[in-house]
Coordinates of C-alpha atoms in Angstrom, one line a residue:
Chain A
X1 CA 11.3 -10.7 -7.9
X2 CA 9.6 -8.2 -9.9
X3 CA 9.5 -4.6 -10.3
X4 CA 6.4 -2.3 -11.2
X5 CA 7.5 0.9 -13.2
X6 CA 5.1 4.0 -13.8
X7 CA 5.7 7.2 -15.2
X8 CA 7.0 9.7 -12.9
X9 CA 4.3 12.1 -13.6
X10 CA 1.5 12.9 -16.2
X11 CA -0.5 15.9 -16.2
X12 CA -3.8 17.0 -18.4
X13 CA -6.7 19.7 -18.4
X14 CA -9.8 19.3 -16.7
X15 CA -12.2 16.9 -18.4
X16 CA -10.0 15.5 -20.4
X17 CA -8.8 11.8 -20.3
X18 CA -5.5 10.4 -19.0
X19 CA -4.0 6.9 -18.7
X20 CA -1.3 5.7 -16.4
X21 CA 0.7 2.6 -17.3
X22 CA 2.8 0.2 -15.2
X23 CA 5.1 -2.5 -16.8
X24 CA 5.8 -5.5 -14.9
X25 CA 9.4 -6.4 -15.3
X26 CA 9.4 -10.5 -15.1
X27 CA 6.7 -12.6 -15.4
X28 CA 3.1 -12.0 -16.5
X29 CA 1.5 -8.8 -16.0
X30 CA -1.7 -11.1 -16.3
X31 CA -0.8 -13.7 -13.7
X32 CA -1.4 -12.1 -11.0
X33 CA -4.1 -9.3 -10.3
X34 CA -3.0 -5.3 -10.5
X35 CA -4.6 -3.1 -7.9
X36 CA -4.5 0.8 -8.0
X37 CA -4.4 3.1 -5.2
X38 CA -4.7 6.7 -5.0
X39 CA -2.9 9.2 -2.7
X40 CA -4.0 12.7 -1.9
X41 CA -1.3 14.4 -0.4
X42 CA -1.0 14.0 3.8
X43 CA -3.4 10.8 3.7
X44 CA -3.9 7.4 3.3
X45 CA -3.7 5.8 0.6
X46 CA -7.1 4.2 -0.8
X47 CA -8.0 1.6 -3.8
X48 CA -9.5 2.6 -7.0
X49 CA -9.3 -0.7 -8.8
X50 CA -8.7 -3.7 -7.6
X51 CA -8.1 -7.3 -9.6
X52 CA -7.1 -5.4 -13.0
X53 CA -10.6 -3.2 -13.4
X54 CA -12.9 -3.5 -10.6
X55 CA -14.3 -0.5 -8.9
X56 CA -14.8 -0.6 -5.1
X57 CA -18.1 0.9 -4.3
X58 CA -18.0 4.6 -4.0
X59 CA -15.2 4.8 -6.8
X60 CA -16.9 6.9 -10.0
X61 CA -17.0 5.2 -13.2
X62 CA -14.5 7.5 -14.9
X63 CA -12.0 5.5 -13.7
X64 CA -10.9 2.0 -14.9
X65 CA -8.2 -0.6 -15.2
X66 CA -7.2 -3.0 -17.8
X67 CA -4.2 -5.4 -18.7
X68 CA -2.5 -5.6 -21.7
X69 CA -0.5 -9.0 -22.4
X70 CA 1.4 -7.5 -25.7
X71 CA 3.3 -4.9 -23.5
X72 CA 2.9 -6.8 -20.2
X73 CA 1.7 -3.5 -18.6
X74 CA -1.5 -2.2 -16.6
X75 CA -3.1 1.1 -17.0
X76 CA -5.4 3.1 -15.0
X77 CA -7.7 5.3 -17.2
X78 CA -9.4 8.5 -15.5
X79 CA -12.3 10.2 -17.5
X80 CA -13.6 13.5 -17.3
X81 CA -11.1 14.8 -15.1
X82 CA -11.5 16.7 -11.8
X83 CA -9.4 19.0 -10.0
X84 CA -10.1 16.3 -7.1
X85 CA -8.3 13.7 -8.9
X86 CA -4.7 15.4 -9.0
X87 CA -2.5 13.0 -6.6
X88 CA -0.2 10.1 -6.4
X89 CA -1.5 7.1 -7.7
X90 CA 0.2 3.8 -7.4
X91 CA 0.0 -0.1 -9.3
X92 CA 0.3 -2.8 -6.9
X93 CA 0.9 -6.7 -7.9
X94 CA 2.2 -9.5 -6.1
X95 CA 3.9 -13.5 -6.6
X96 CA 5.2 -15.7 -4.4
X97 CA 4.1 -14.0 -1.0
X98 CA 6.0 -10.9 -2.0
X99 CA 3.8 -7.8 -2.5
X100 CA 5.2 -5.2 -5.2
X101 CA 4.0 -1.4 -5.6
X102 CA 5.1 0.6 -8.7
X103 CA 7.2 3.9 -8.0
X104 CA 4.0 6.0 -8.1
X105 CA 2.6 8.1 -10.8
X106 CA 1.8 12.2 -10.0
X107 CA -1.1 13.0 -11.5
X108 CA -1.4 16.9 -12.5
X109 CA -5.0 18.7 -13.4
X110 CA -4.3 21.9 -14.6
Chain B
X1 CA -17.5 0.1 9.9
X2 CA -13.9 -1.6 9.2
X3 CA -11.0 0.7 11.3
X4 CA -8.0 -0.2 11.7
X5 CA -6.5 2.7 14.5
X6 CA -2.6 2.9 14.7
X7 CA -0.4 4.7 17.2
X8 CA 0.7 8.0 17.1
X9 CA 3.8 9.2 15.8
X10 CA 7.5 8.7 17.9
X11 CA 10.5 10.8 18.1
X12 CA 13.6 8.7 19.0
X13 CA 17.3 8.9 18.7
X14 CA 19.6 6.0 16.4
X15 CA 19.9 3.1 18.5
X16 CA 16.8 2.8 20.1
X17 CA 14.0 0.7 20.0
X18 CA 10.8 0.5 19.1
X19 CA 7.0 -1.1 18.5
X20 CA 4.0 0.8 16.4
X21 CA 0.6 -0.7 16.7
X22 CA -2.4 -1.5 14.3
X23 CA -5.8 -2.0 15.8
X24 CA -8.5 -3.6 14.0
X25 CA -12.0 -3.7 14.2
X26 CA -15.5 -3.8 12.6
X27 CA -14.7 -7.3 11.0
X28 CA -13.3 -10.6 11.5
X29 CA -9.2 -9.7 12.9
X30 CA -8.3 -13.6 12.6
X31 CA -9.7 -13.8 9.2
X32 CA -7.6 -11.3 7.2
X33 CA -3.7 -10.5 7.0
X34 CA -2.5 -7.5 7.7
X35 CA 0.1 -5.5 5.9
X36 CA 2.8 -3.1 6.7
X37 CA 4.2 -0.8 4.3
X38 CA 6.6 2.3 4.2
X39 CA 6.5 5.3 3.4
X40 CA 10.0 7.7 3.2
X41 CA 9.5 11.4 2.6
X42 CA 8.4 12.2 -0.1
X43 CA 9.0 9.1 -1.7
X44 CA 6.7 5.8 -3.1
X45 CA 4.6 2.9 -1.0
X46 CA 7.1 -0.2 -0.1
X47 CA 5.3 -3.2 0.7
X48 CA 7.4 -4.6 4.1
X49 CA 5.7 -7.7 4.9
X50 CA 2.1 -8.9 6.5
X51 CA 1.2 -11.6 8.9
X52 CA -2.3 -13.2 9.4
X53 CA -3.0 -13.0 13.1
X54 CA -5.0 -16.2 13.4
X55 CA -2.2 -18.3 13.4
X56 CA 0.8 -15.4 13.2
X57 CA 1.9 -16.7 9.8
X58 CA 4.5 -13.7 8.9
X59 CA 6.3 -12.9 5.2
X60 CA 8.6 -10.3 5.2
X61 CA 9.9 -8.4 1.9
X62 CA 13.6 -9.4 1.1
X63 CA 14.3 -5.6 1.3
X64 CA 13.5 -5.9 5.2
X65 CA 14.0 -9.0 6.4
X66 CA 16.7 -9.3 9.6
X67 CA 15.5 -5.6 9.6
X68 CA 12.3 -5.3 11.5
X69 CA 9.7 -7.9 13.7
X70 CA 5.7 -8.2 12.5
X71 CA 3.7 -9.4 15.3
X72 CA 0.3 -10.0 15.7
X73 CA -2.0 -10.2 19.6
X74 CA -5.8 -11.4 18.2
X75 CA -7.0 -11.1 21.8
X76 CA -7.1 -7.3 21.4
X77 CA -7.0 -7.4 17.4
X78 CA -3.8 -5.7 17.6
X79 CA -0.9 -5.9 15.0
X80 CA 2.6 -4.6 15.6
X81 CA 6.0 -3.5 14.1
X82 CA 8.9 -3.2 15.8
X83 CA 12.4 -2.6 15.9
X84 CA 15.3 -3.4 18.1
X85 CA 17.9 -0.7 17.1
X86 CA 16.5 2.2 15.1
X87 CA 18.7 4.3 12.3
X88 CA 18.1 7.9 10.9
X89 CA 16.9 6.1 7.8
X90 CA 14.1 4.4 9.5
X91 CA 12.4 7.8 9.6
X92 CA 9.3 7.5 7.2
X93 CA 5.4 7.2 7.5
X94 CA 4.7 3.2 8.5
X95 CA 1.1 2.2 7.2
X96 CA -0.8 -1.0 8.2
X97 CA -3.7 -2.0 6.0
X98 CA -5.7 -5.0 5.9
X99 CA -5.2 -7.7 2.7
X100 CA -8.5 -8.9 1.1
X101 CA -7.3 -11.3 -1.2
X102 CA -4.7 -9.6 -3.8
X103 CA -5.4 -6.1 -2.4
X104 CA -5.0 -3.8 0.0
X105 CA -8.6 -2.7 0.8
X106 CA -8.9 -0.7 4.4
X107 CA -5.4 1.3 5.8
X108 CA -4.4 3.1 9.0
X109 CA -4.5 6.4 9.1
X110 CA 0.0 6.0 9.2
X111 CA 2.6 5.8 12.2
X112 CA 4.9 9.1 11.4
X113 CA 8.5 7.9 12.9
X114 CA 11.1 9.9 13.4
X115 CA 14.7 9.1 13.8
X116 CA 17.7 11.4 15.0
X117 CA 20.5 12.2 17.1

């Protein structure tokens, strides 16, 4: 097995840029997909990006996803930041029927 | 619209048991797996295992195998977690959400449990 680590928290102003990263422990960060989900506090979580850098409709464009093979790591990068965005946000891969999530990111817009 | 409609939240003491429900509807319930996945206070998402409910194929995490049941009634599109002797650190939020390939892409709304003496 495999283990997904993220930053315990990152903060940044409004309508700046930040990027979250998640390493993937063993294996290829690029053989299997990496899906992000955000989480507002007392709710659900919900996907922002799904299969490394798609958008699900009704996601804005200022955020997106990419791999990078070099430092076997994702990142989720969120543009012109909102007050809305501040929340958890968690990297989810998988092998072998087993299903990882990474320890969760807090994002802070101050 | 895609639901999926869990039950509310329990109150029960160590040693008891217990079964939380996940209802789908608005799609296909046969044609997707569906996930559970924990939530402690005020800690990170931990994936606990999924089962498709057309044939009740089940996969459980390593971290909770032995430790809990998935099970899965397609006549009412129902999915269910149980356990047969609860402990004070099975108290957590308990999400279901549906698999679409790689991803989670619809959740429950969470099943708050609550554990103690």
């Amino acid at each position: 097995n495999f283990m997904l680590t993220q930053p315990h928290s990152v903060s940044e102003s409004p309508g700046k840029t930040v990027t979250i990263s998640c390493t993937r422990s063993s294996g290829s960060i690029a053989s299997n997909y990496v899906q992000w989900y955000q989480q507002r506090p007392g709710s659900s979580p919900t996907t922002v990006i799904y299969e490394d850098n798609q958008r699900p409709s009704g996601v804005p464009d200022r955020f997106s996803g990419s791999i990078d093979s070099s430092s076997n790591s994702a990142s989720l990068t969120i543009s012109g930041l909102k007050t809305e965005d501040e929340a958890d946000y968690y990297c989810q891969s998988y092998d072998s029927s087993n299903w990882v999530f990474g320890g969760g990111t807090k994002l802070t817009v101050l | 619209e895609v639901q999926l409609v869990q039950s509310g939240a329990e109150v029960k003491k160590p040693g008891e048991s217990l079964k939380i429900s996940c209802k789908g509807s608005g799609y296909s319930f046969t044609s997707y797996w569906i996930g559970w996945v924990r939530q402690m206070p005020g800690k990170g998402l931990e994936w606990m295992g999924i089962i498709y409910p057309g044939d009740s194929d089940t996969r459980y995490s390593p971290s909770f195998q032995g430790q809990v049941t998935i099970s899965a009634d397609k006549s009412i599109s129902t999915a269910y977690l149980q356990w047969s002797s609860l402990k004070a650190s099975d108290t957590a939020m308990y999400y279901c959400a549906r698999l679409n390939s790689a991803y989670f892409d619809y959740w429950g709304q969470g099943t708050l449990v609550t554990v103690s003496s």
